[in-house]
Structure formats: structure tokens, C-alpha cells
Amino acid sequence: MTLSYPNQTTREEKLKHAHTVKELMLNRYDTAVIAIGIYGSLGAGTDLPYSDIEMHVIVDDTVEPKDFEFVWHHYKMEINLRSEQELLQDAKLVDEMWPITNGSLIRVMPLYDPRKYFERVKQQAILTMQQTEPFKNMVKQFMVHDLYETFGKIRGNMEVGNRSFIPLGAVDLVWEISVVIGLMNRQSFTTRARAIEEALNMPSLPAGYSDLAAQVLNGTLHDIDKIYASCERLWSGLNAWCEANGIHYRTEHVPLENMFK
């Protein structure tokens, strides 16, 4: 038996329910509400029939920040109560998921915003995007925390004959490098689902990315030897690309001075 949910809804239906939530929040919190807006694909205007509804509710210090996630009618809803300073502070930060999460700061559809709060957040996020060092530092961290381990698993499983892992490893590798590409180019994705295809259109790419990304997007992952060779080429291209951009993540000594600060 095929379940009827989740099922398709129109953009107009989603917006109607978002406005209902807005009124509920204003009635519940009254003058404590500073701004209410929609983010995610619905806020950016790229929503699909099965997209969820994600909302920022900005409140003053009399309301405790908290998150709500639930399924209401046909919709998955996420409502984030945030303090006025919290979102502004988020707009100053660059973390590993910045290419995915930054859209929630710069692409917000205001439903209630008498003080132009979301425009202030957007302008702060744009100022952050003009810096280079925070993004380079995060690429270095991503290489150490994630990509070095991911490629080690690909190479290790190939060497011990666990060939069935290689297609999965290739998908992981392309996804993680897509995030690094977003960081290096200081560009965010419109949605996580389009990260790979949007990364392909960014100005600076490591050699080998386009080839393996195309295989992942097309689902042509049956030739294990070909996929593995593409992974090796991309790994070499990624490291050369990092070096060319002044990112050196390997060290010749144990960083004791950082460990024992």
C-alpha cells in the first residue's frame, strides 16, 4: 500500500498556512515579536510540490528562543524562535555548512517586519561574504575533519576489495567537495538538493570535479574501476587547487601549541 503523505501542495497553499502561523505567533507573543519571515526554498521562490515550510520568528528578550518541528496537515513545518542578536551574529559566522545555511539569512521572505530586520541580517551576511580568510580557514578545517577521512575510506576499501563501497564513497566525495567549492567561491546554494549542479557553475573548481560530479548526477556509477579512477583524479585536483589558493592543511609536526592552549 502506498501512503498518501507526504503529498503535493501548491505554493499558494503553503503561503496561506505560513500566514496562519504568523497570526498565531503575533497573537501569542504580541509586542515581543520583532519579525517573522519564511526561509528555505519557499522563501527563495524555488519550492517544489513536496517542499516544507521553514520560518524565522524573531523575538525580544522576554521570549525564550526555541525550535519547533512538526507535521501539520500535509506540511512539514519548522519554526525557529530566535533572539534579535542571534541571527545577526549568525550572519557574521562562517562554518562548514555555510554554503547550505547562508541562504536562510539572505533569502528570507518577510511576512511581518516593520523594522526591516531581515534586511539588516542580509546586509551583515553580505559583509561577511566579502572577507576571504574565514572561508579559507574553513576549507582547511573541512579538508582535515571530513575530506581526508572520506578519501581515505575510498582508497582503503578499494585496496581491500570492498568494491561495493566505491559508488557510495564517490557520492560522499562529490557532495563534500561541493561544499568546499561553495566556501572557496564564497557563494551559497539555493537549496541542498541543487548543490552539485550549482557548484559546477561556480568560477573556481578543482580539476576532476566536473567529471565525477557528472557521473554522480547521471547515476552512472556501475563501472567501479572508472569511478575509482575519477575519485583519484579529483583528489589530486582538489589538493593542487587548495595549494594554488594558499590552503596548506598538512603539518610536519604535532601542533602541541594549539592542543595545550
Short mmCIF file of N, CA and C in Angstrom, two decimals, residues 80-253:
data_model
loop_
_atom_site.label_atom_id
_atom_site.label_comp_id
_atom_site.label_asym_id
_atom_site.label_seq_id
_atom_site.Cartn_x
_atom_site.Cartn_y
_atom_site.Cartn_z
N ASN A 80 11.52 28.51 13.96
CA ASN A 80 12.68 28.81 14.81
C ASN A 80 12.47 30.15 15.50
N LEU A 81 12.28 30.14 16.81
CA LEU A 81 12.24 31.36 17.59
C LEU A 81 13.67 31.77 17.91
N ARG A 82 14.04 32.96 17.48
CA ARG A 82 15.41 33.43 17.65
C ARG A 82 15.42 34.84 18.25
N SER A 83 16.46 35.13 19.00
CA SER A 83 16.60 36.48 19.54
C SER A 83 17.09 37.41 18.44
N GLU A 84 16.92 38.69 18.66
CA GLU A 84 17.32 39.68 17.66
C GLU A 84 18.80 39.60 17.35
N GLN A 85 19.63 39.39 18.37
CA GLN A 85 21.07 39.36 18.16
C GLN A 85 21.56 38.04 17.59
N GLU A 86 20.82 36.96 17.82
CA GLU A 86 21.28 35.64 17.40
C GLU A 86 21.44 35.53 15.89
N LEU A 87 20.44 35.96 15.14
CA LEU A 87 20.51 35.85 13.69
C LEU A 87 21.55 36.81 13.12
N LEU A 88 21.67 37.99 13.71
CA LEU A 88 22.69 38.94 13.28
C LEU A 88 24.09 38.36 13.53
N GLN A 89 24.25 37.67 14.65
CA GLN A 89 25.54 37.04 14.94
C GLN A 89 25.81 35.89 13.97
N ASP A 90 24.79 35.11 13.65
CA ASP A 90 24.95 34.03 12.67
C ASP A 90 25.44 34.56 11.34
N ALA A 91 24.98 35.75 10.96
CA ALA A 91 25.36 36.34 9.68
C ALA A 91 26.83 36.73 9.64
N LYS A 92 27.48 36.78 10.79
CA LYS A 92 28.90 37.13 10.85
C LYS A 92 29.80 35.90 10.81
N LEU A 93 29.21 34.71 10.93
CA LEU A 93 29.99 33.49 11.08
C LEU A 93 30.11 32.71 9.77
N VAL A 94 31.23 32.02 9.63
CA VAL A 94 31.45 31.09 8.52
C VAL A 94 31.77 29.73 9.13
N ASP A 95 30.89 28.75 8.91
CA ASP A 95 31.16 27.40 9.39
C ASP A 95 31.16 26.43 8.21
N GLU A 96 31.31 25.13 8.49
CA GLU A 96 31.44 24.15 7.41
C GLU A 96 30.21 24.08 6.52
N MET A 97 29.05 24.36 7.07
CA MET A 97 27.81 24.27 6.29
C MET A 97 27.35 25.63 5.77
N TRP A 98 28.24 26.61 5.78
CA TRP A 98 27.88 27.96 5.33
C TRP A 98 27.22 27.98 3.95
N PRO A 99 27.75 27.24 2.95
CA PRO A 99 27.09 27.30 1.62
C PRO A 99 25.65 26.81 1.63
N ILE A 100 25.31 25.97 2.62
CA ILE A 100 23.94 25.46 2.73
C ILE A 100 23.07 26.39 3.57
N THR A 101 23.60 26.87 4.68
CA THR A 101 22.79 27.61 5.65
C THR A 101 22.71 29.10 5.37
N ASN A 102 23.65 29.66 4.62
CA ASN A 102 23.65 31.11 4.41
C ASN A 102 22.39 31.59 3.70
N GLY A 103 21.78 30.72 2.89
CA GLY A 103 20.55 31.12 2.20
C GLY A 103 19.43 31.47 3.16
N SER A 104 19.44 30.87 4.37
CA SER A 104 18.40 31.17 5.35
C SER A 104 18.55 32.57 5.93
N LEU A 105 19.68 33.23 5.62
CA LEU A 105 19.92 34.58 6.10
C LEU A 105 19.74 35.63 5.00
N ILE A 106 20.04 35.26 3.77
CA ILE A 106 20.00 36.26 2.69
C ILE A 106 18.78 36.13 1.79
N ARG A 107 18.07 34.99 1.90
CA ARG A 107 16.87 34.80 1.07
C ARG A 107 15.67 34.52 1.99
N VAL A 108 15.19 35.58 2.61
CA VAL A 108 14.06 35.47 3.53
C VAL A 108 12.89 36.28 2.97
N MET A 109 11.72 35.68 2.95
CA MET A 109 10.50 36.39 2.55
C MET A 109 9.83 36.93 3.82
N PRO A 110 9.86 38.23 4.03
CA PRO A 110 9.24 38.78 5.24
C PRO A 110 7.72 38.65 5.21
N LEU A 111 7.14 38.21 6.31
CA LEU A 111 5.69 38.20 6.49
C LEU A 111 5.27 39.31 7.45
N TYR A 112 6.19 39.62 8.37
CA TYR A 112 5.97 40.72 9.32
C TYR A 112 7.35 41.26 9.67
N ASP A 113 7.65 42.47 9.29
CA ASP A 113 8.98 43.02 9.51
C ASP A 113 8.95 44.55 9.49
N PRO A 114 8.27 45.15 10.47
CA PRO A 114 8.12 46.61 10.44
C PRO A 114 9.42 47.38 10.58
N ARG A 115 10.46 46.74 11.15
CA ARG A 115 11.74 47.43 11.38
C ARG A 115 12.82 47.01 10.38
N LYS A 116 12.42 46.32 9.31
CA LYS A 116 13.37 45.89 8.28
C LYS A 116 14.51 45.04 8.86
N TYR A 117 14.16 44.19 9.79
CA TYR A 117 15.17 43.38 10.46
C TYR A 117 15.88 42.44 9.50
N PHE A 118 15.13 41.76 8.64
CA PHE A 118 15.76 40.77 7.75
C PHE A 118 16.69 41.43 6.74
N GLU A 119 16.44 42.68 6.39
CA GLU A 119 17.37 43.39 5.51
C GLU A 119 18.68 43.66 6.23
N ARG A 120 18.63 43.95 7.51
CA ARG A 120 19.85 44.14 8.31
C ARG A 120 20.66 42.85 8.36
N VAL A 121 19.98 41.74 8.55
CA VAL A 121 20.66 40.44 8.58
C VAL A 121 21.32 40.17 7.23
N LYS A 122 20.60 40.43 6.16
CA LYS A 122 21.13 40.20 4.81
C LYS A 122 22.38 41.04 4.56
N GLN A 123 22.34 42.30 4.94
CA GLN A 123 23.49 43.17 4.71
C GLN A 123 24.70 42.73 5.52
N GLN A 124 24.47 42.23 6.74
CA GLN A 124 25.58 41.70 7.53
C GLN A 124 26.16 40.46 6.87
N ALA A 125 25.30 39.59 6.33
CA ALA A 125 25.78 38.38 5.65
C ALA A 125 26.59 38.75 4.41
N ILE A 126 26.18 39.79 3.70
CA ILE A 126 26.92 40.24 2.52
C ILE A 126 28.29 40.77 2.91
N LEU A 127 28.37 41.49 4.02
CA LEU A 127 29.67 41.97 4.52
C LEU A 127 30.59 40.79 4.83
N THR A 128 30.05 39.75 5.43
CA THR A 128 30.85 38.56 5.75
C THR A 128 31.37 37.90 4.48
N MET A 129 30.56 37.87 3.43
CA MET A 129 30.95 37.25 2.17
C MET A 129 32.11 37.98 1.50
N GLN A 130 32.37 39.22 1.86
CA GLN A 130 33.44 39.99 1.25
C GLN A 130 34.80 39.68 1.86
N GLN A 131 34.83 38.94 2.96
CA GLN A 131 36.08 38.53 3.58
C GLN A 131 36.60 37.26 2.90
N THR A 132 37.89 37.02 3.00
CA THR A 132 38.46 35.82 2.38
C THR A 132 39.02 34.83 3.41
N GLU A 133 39.70 35.33 4.43
CA GLU A 133 40.38 34.44 5.36
C GLU A 133 39.45 33.49 6.11
N PRO A 134 38.28 33.95 6.58
CA PRO A 134 37.39 32.99 7.27
C PRO A 134 36.99 31.82 6.38
N PHE A 135 36.83 32.07 5.09
CA PHE A 135 36.44 31.00 4.17
C PHE A 135 37.61 30.05 3.92
N LYS A 136 38.81 30.59 3.76
CA LYS A 136 39.98 29.74 3.57
C LYS A 136 40.24 28.89 4.81
N ASN A 137 40.09 29.48 5.97
CA ASN A 137 40.28 28.73 7.21
C ASN A 137 39.27 27.59 7.32
N MET A 138 38.05 27.84 6.87
CA MET A 138 37.04 26.79 6.96
C MET A 138 37.31 25.68 5.95
N VAL A 139 37.82 26.03 4.77
CA VAL A 139 38.19 25.00 3.79
C VAL A 139 39.30 24.12 4.38
N LYS A 140 40.28 24.73 5.01
CA LYS A 140 41.36 23.97 5.65
C LYS A 140 40.79 23.02 6.70
N GLN A 141 39.87 23.51 7.51
CA GLN A 141 39.26 22.68 8.55
C GLN A 141 38.45 21.55 7.93
N PHE A 142 37.74 21.83 6.84
CA PHE A 142 36.92 20.81 6.18
C PHE A 142 37.81 19.72 5.59
N MET A 143 38.95 20.12 5.04
CA MET A 143 39.87 19.14 4.48
C MET A 143 40.35 18.16 5.56
N VAL A 144 40.64 18.69 6.74
CA VAL A 144 41.15 17.85 7.83
C VAL A 144 40.03 17.01 8.45
N HIS A 145 38.91 17.64 8.76
CA HIS A 145 37.84 16.97 9.51
C HIS A 145 37.05 15.97 8.67
N ASP A 146 36.89 16.28 7.39
CA ASP A 146 35.96 15.48 6.58
C ASP A 146 36.62 14.83 5.36
N LEU A 147 37.18 15.64 4.47
CA LEU A 147 37.59 15.11 3.17
C LEU A 147 38.76 14.15 3.25
N TYR A 148 39.72 14.41 4.12
CA TYR A 148 40.86 13.49 4.23
C TYR A 148 40.37 12.11 4.66
N GLU A 149 39.44 12.08 5.59
CA GLU A 149 38.89 10.81 6.05
C GLU A 149 38.04 10.14 4.97
N THR A 150 37.25 10.94 4.26
CA THR A 150 36.39 10.37 3.21
C THR A 150 37.22 9.71 2.13
N PHE A 151 38.28 10.40 1.68
CA PHE A 151 39.08 9.79 0.62
C PHE A 151 39.88 8.60 1.14
N GLY A 152 40.30 8.65 2.39
CA GLY A 152 40.98 7.50 2.97
C GLY A 152 40.09 6.26 2.96
N LYS A 153 38.80 6.44 3.22
CA LYS A 153 37.87 5.31 3.18
C LYS A 153 37.72 4.77 1.76
N ILE A 154 37.67 5.67 0.78
CA ILE A 154 37.55 5.23 -0.62
C ILE A 154 38.77 4.41 -1.02
N ARG A 155 39.95 4.95 -0.75
CA ARG A 155 41.18 4.25 -1.13
C ARG A 155 41.34 2.95 -0.35
N GLY A 156 41.05 2.99 0.95
CA GLY A 156 41.20 1.80 1.78
C GLY A 156 40.25 0.68 1.38
N ASN A 157 38.99 1.01 1.10
CA ASN A 157 38.03 -0.02 0.71
C ASN A 157 38.36 -0.61 -0.65
N MET A 158 38.89 0.21 -1.55
CA MET A 158 39.29 -0.31 -2.86
C MET A 158 40.45 -1.30 -2.70
N GLU A 159 41.41 -0.96 -1.83
CA GLU A 159 42.58 -1.80 -1.66
C GLU A 159 42.25 -3.15 -1.01
N VAL A 160 41.25 -3.19 -0.15
CA VAL A 160 40.90 -4.47 0.50
C VAL A 160 39.84 -5.22 -0.28
N GLY A 161 39.41 -4.67 -1.42
CA GLY A 161 38.47 -5.39 -2.27
C GLY A 161 37.01 -5.15 -1.97
N ASN A 162 36.69 -4.19 -1.11
CA ASN A 162 35.29 -3.88 -0.82
C ASN A 162 34.78 -2.88 -1.87
N ARG A 163 34.66 -3.37 -3.10
CA ARG A 163 34.36 -2.51 -4.24
C ARG A 163 32.94 -1.92 -4.19
N SER A 164 32.06 -2.58 -3.47
CA SER A 164 30.68 -2.08 -3.41
C SER A 164 30.58 -0.73 -2.71
N PHE A 165 31.60 -0.37 -1.93
CA PHE A 165 31.58 0.92 -1.23
C PHE A 165 31.92 2.09 -2.15
N ILE A 166 32.61 1.84 -3.25
CA ILE A 166 33.17 2.91 -4.07
C ILE A 166 32.09 3.87 -4.62
N PRO A 167 30.96 3.39 -5.15
CA PRO A 167 29.94 4.35 -5.60
C PRO A 167 29.44 5.25 -4.47
N LEU A 168 29.20 4.66 -3.29
CA LEU A 168 28.76 5.47 -2.15
C LEU A 168 29.84 6.47 -1.74
N GLY A 169 31.08 6.02 -1.72
CA GLY A 169 32.17 6.92 -1.40
C GLY A 169 32.30 8.05 -2.39
N ALA A 170 32.06 7.75 -3.68
CA ALA A 170 32.14 8.78 -4.71
C ALA A 170 31.07 9.85 -4.51
N VAL A 171 29.87 9.41 -4.13
CA VAL A 171 28.79 10.38 -3.86
C VAL A 171 29.17 11.26 -2.68
N ASP A 172 29.70 10.64 -1.60
CA ASP A 172 30.13 11.42 -0.44
C ASP A 172 31.22 12.42 -0.83
N LEU A 173 32.17 11.97 -1.62
CA LEU A 173 33.29 12.82 -2.02
C LEU A 173 32.80 14.02 -2.82
N VAL A 174 31.93 13.79 -3.78
CA VAL A 174 31.41 14.89 -4.60
C VAL A 174 30.60 15.86 -3.76
N TRP A 175 29.77 15.33 -2.86
CA TRP A 175 28.96 16.21 -2.02
C TRP A 175 29.85 17.09 -1.14
N GLU A 176 30.84 16.50 -0.49
CA GLU A 176 31.70 17.27 0.41
C GLU A 176 32.53 18.29 -0.36
N ILE A 177 33.00 17.93 -1.54
CA ILE A 177 33.79 18.88 -2.33
C ILE A 177 32.88 19.99 -2.86
N SER A 178 31.61 19.71 -3.09
CA SER A 178 30.67 20.76 -3.48
C SER A 178 30.60 21.83 -2.40
N VAL A 179 30.57 21.39 -1.14
CA VAL A 179 30.55 22.35 -0.03
C VAL A 179 31.83 23.17 -0.01
N VAL A 180 32.97 22.52 -0.23
CA VAL A 180 34.25 23.23 -0.26
C VAL A 180 34.28 24.23 -1.41
N ILE A 181 33.73 23.87 -2.55
CA ILE A 181 33.67 24.79 -3.69
C ILE A 181 32.84 26.02 -3.33
N GLY A 182 31.71 25.80 -2.66
CA GLY A 182 30.91 26.93 -2.22
C GLY A 182 31.67 27.83 -1.27
N LEU A 183 32.42 27.23 -0.34
CA LEU A 183 33.23 28.02 0.58
C LEU A 183 34.31 28.80 -0.14
N MET A 184 35.03 28.13 -1.05
CA MET A 184 36.14 28.79 -1.73
C MET A 184 35.65 29.93 -2.62
N ASN A 185 34.49 29.75 -3.23
CA ASN A 185 33.95 30.79 -4.09
C ASN A 185 33.10 31.81 -3.33
N ARG A 186 32.90 31.54 -2.03
CA ARG A 186 32.08 32.41 -1.17
C ARG A 186 30.69 32.61 -1.77
N GLN A 187 30.12 31.50 -2.21
CA GLN A 187 28.78 31.51 -2.77
C GLN A 187 27.94 30.42 -2.09
N SER A 188 26.70 30.74 -1.79
CA SER A 188 25.81 29.77 -1.16
C SER A 188 24.88 29.15 -2.19
N PHE A 189 24.36 27.99 -1.88
CA PHE A 189 23.45 27.27 -2.77
C PHE A 189 22.01 27.69 -2.50
N THR A 190 21.19 27.65 -3.51
CA THR A 190 19.79 27.99 -3.32
C THR A 190 19.08 26.93 -2.51
N THR A 191 19.53 25.68 -2.63
CA THR A 191 18.96 24.58 -1.86
C THR A 191 19.97 23.44 -1.84
N ARG A 192 19.93 22.62 -0.81
CA ARG A 192 20.86 21.50 -0.70
C ARG A 192 20.72 20.54 -1.88
N ALA A 193 19.48 20.38 -2.37
CA ALA A 193 19.23 19.44 -3.45
C ALA A 193 19.91 19.84 -4.75
N ARG A 194 20.26 21.10 -4.90
CA ARG A 194 20.88 21.58 -6.14
C ARG A 194 22.35 21.94 -5.96
N ALA A 195 22.93 21.52 -4.84
CA ALA A 195 24.29 21.93 -4.52
C ALA A 195 25.30 21.50 -5.57
N ILE A 196 25.22 20.27 -6.05
CA ILE A 196 26.22 19.79 -7.00
C ILE A 196 26.12 20.54 -8.33
N GLU A 197 24.91 20.64 -8.87
CA GLU A 197 24.77 21.33 -10.16
C GLU A 197 25.10 22.80 -10.06
N GLU A 198 24.83 23.44 -8.91
CA GLU A 198 25.18 24.85 -8.75
C GLU A 198 26.68 25.02 -8.56
N ALA A 199 27.32 24.07 -7.86
CA ALA A 199 28.78 24.12 -7.70
C ALA A 199 29.48 24.03 -9.06
N LEU A 200 28.91 23.23 -9.98
CA LEU A 200 29.50 23.10 -11.31
C LEU A 200 29.57 24.42 -12.06
N ASN A 201 28.71 25.36 -11.72
CA ASN A 201 28.66 26.64 -12.42
C ASN A 201 29.44 27.74 -11.71
N MET A 202 30.15 27.40 -10.65
CA MET A 202 30.93 28.42 -9.94
C MET A 202 32.26 28.66 -10.64
N PRO A 203 32.84 29.85 -10.46
CA PRO A 203 34.05 30.22 -11.24
C PRO A 203 35.26 29.33 -11.01
N SER A 204 35.50 28.92 -9.78
CA SER A 204 36.73 28.18 -9.47
C SER A 204 36.39 26.76 -9.04
N LEU A 205 36.92 25.77 -9.78
CA LEU A 205 36.67 24.35 -9.49
C LEU A 205 37.98 23.58 -9.50
N PRO A 206 38.10 22.54 -8.67
CA PRO A 206 39.28 21.68 -8.76
C PRO A 206 39.19 20.77 -9.97
N ALA A 207 40.34 20.46 -10.55
CA ALA A 207 40.39 19.55 -11.69
C ALA A 207 39.80 18.20 -11.29
N GLY A 208 38.98 17.64 -12.16
CA GLY A 208 38.37 16.34 -11.90
C GLY A 208 36.98 16.41 -11.29
N TYR A 209 36.59 17.59 -10.80
CA TYR A 209 35.28 17.69 -10.16
C TYR A 209 34.15 17.53 -11.18
N SER A 210 34.25 18.23 -12.29
CA SER A 210 33.17 18.20 -13.28
C SER A 210 32.90 16.79 -13.76
N ASP A 211 33.96 16.02 -13.98
CA ASP A 211 33.82 14.66 -14.48
C ASP A 211 33.08 13.76 -13.49
N LEU A 212 33.56 13.73 -12.23
CA LEU A 212 32.93 12.85 -11.25
C LEU A 212 31.54 13.35 -10.86
N ALA A 213 31.36 14.66 -10.79
CA ALA A 213 30.04 15.21 -10.47
C ALA A 213 29.02 14.82 -11.53
N ALA A 214 29.43 14.84 -12.79
CA ALA A 214 28.51 14.45 -13.87
C ALA A 214 28.12 12.98 -13.74
N GLN A 215 29.06 12.13 -13.38
CA GLN A 215 28.74 10.71 -13.20
C GLN A 215 27.76 10.51 -12.04
N VAL A 216 27.95 11.26 -10.96
CA VAL A 216 27.04 11.17 -9.82
C VAL A 216 25.66 11.67 -10.20
N LEU A 217 25.58 12.82 -10.86
CA LEU A 217 24.29 13.38 -11.24
C LEU A 217 23.55 12.49 -12.23
N ASN A 218 24.29 11.84 -13.12
CA ASN A 218 23.68 10.97 -14.12
C ASN A 218 23.40 9.56 -13.60
N GLY A 219 23.93 9.23 -12.43
CA GLY A 219 23.73 7.91 -11.87
C GLY A 219 24.54 6.82 -12.56
N THR A 220 25.61 7.22 -13.27
CA THR A 220 26.43 6.22 -13.97
C THR A 220 27.58 5.78 -13.06
N LEU A 221 27.24 4.96 -12.07
CA LEU A 221 28.21 4.57 -11.05
C LEU A 221 28.45 3.06 -11.04
N HIS A 222 28.17 2.39 -12.15
CA HIS A 222 28.28 0.93 -12.18
C HIS A 222 29.69 0.44 -12.49
N ASP A 223 30.49 1.27 -13.20
CA ASP A 223 31.86 0.86 -13.55
C ASP A 223 32.79 1.25 -12.40
N ILE A 224 33.06 0.31 -11.52
CA ILE A 224 33.81 0.61 -10.29
C ILE A 224 35.21 1.13 -10.58
N ASP A 225 35.90 0.52 -11.53
CA ASP A 225 37.26 0.96 -11.84
C ASP A 225 37.27 2.39 -12.38
N LYS A 226 36.30 2.71 -13.21
CA LYS A 226 36.21 4.07 -13.75
C LYS A 226 35.90 5.07 -12.65
N ILE A 227 34.97 4.73 -11.77
CA ILE A 227 34.61 5.63 -10.68
C ILE A 227 35.80 5.85 -9.75
N TYR A 228 36.50 4.75 -9.45
CA TYR A 228 37.65 4.90 -8.56
C TYR A 228 38.73 5.78 -9.18
N ALA A 229 38.99 5.59 -10.46
CA ALA A 229 39.99 6.42 -11.15
C ALA A 229 39.57 7.89 -11.12
N SER A 230 38.29 8.15 -11.27
CA SER A 230 37.78 9.52 -11.21
C SER A 230 37.96 10.11 -9.82
N CYS A 231 37.75 9.28 -8.79
CA CYS A 231 37.97 9.74 -7.42
C CYS A 231 39.44 10.12 -7.20
N GLU A 232 40.35 9.29 -7.69
CA GLU A 232 41.78 9.59 -7.54
C GLU A 232 42.14 10.89 -8.26
N ARG A 233 41.61 11.09 -9.47
CA ARG A 233 41.91 12.32 -10.20
C ARG A 233 41.37 13.54 -9.47
N LEU A 234 40.18 13.41 -8.92
CA LEU A 234 39.59 14.54 -8.20
C LEU A 234 40.37 14.84 -6.93
N TRP A 235 40.81 13.80 -6.22
CA TRP A 235 41.59 14.02 -5.01
C TRP A 235 42.89 14.77 -5.33
N SER A 236 43.55 14.37 -6.41
CA SER A 236 44.76 15.09 -6.82
C SER A 236 44.44 16.52 -7.22
N GLY A 237 43.36 16.70 -7.98
CA GLY A 237 42.97 18.04 -8.40
C GLY A 237 42.58 18.91 -7.23
N LEU A 238 41.90 18.34 -6.25
CA LEU A 238 41.49 19.11 -5.06
C LEU A 238 42.69 19.61 -4.29
N ASN A 239 43.68 18.74 -4.10
CA ASN A 239 44.87 19.16 -3.35
C ASN A 239 45.69 20.20 -4.09
N ALA A 240 45.80 20.05 -5.40
CA ALA A 240 46.51 21.07 -6.19
C ALA A 240 45.76 22.41 -6.14
N TRP A 241 44.46 22.36 -6.19
CA TRP A 241 43.60 23.55 -6.12
C TRP A 241 43.76 24.26 -4.79
N CYS A 242 43.78 23.48 -3.70
CA CYS A 242 44.00 24.07 -2.38
C CYS A 242 45.36 24.75 -2.30
N GLU A 243 46.39 24.06 -2.77
CA GLU A 243 47.74 24.65 -2.74
C GLU A 243 47.78 25.95 -3.54
N ALA A 244 47.15 25.96 -4.70
CA ALA A 244 47.15 27.15 -5.55
C ALA A 244 46.42 28.31 -4.89
N ASN A 245 45.49 27.99 -3.98
CA ASN A 245 44.74 29.04 -3.29
C ASN A 245 45.29 29.34 -1.89
N GLY A 246 46.49 28.84 -1.63
CA GLY A 246 47.15 29.17 -0.37
C GLY A 246 46.62 28.42 0.83
N ILE A 247 46.04 27.25 0.61
CA ILE A 247 45.49 26.46 1.70
C ILE A 247 46.37 25.25 1.92
N HIS A 248 47.07 25.21 3.06
CA HIS A 248 48.00 24.13 3.38
C HIS A 248 47.50 23.47 4.66
N TYR A 249 46.95 22.29 4.54
CA TYR A 249 46.30 21.68 5.69
C TYR A 249 47.13 20.59 6.36
N ARG A 250 48.20 20.14 5.73
CA ARG A 250 49.05 19.11 6.34
C ARG A 250 50.15 19.77 7.15
N THR A 251 50.57 19.09 8.21
CA THR A 251 51.61 19.64 9.08
C THR A 251 52.74 18.63 9.25
N GLU A 252 53.93 19.13 9.51
CA GLU A 252 55.11 18.27 9.68
C GLU A 252 55.35 17.92 11.15
N HIS A 253 54.55 18.49 12.05
CA HIS A 253 54.76 18.21 13.47
C HIS A 253 53.41 18.20 14.18
#
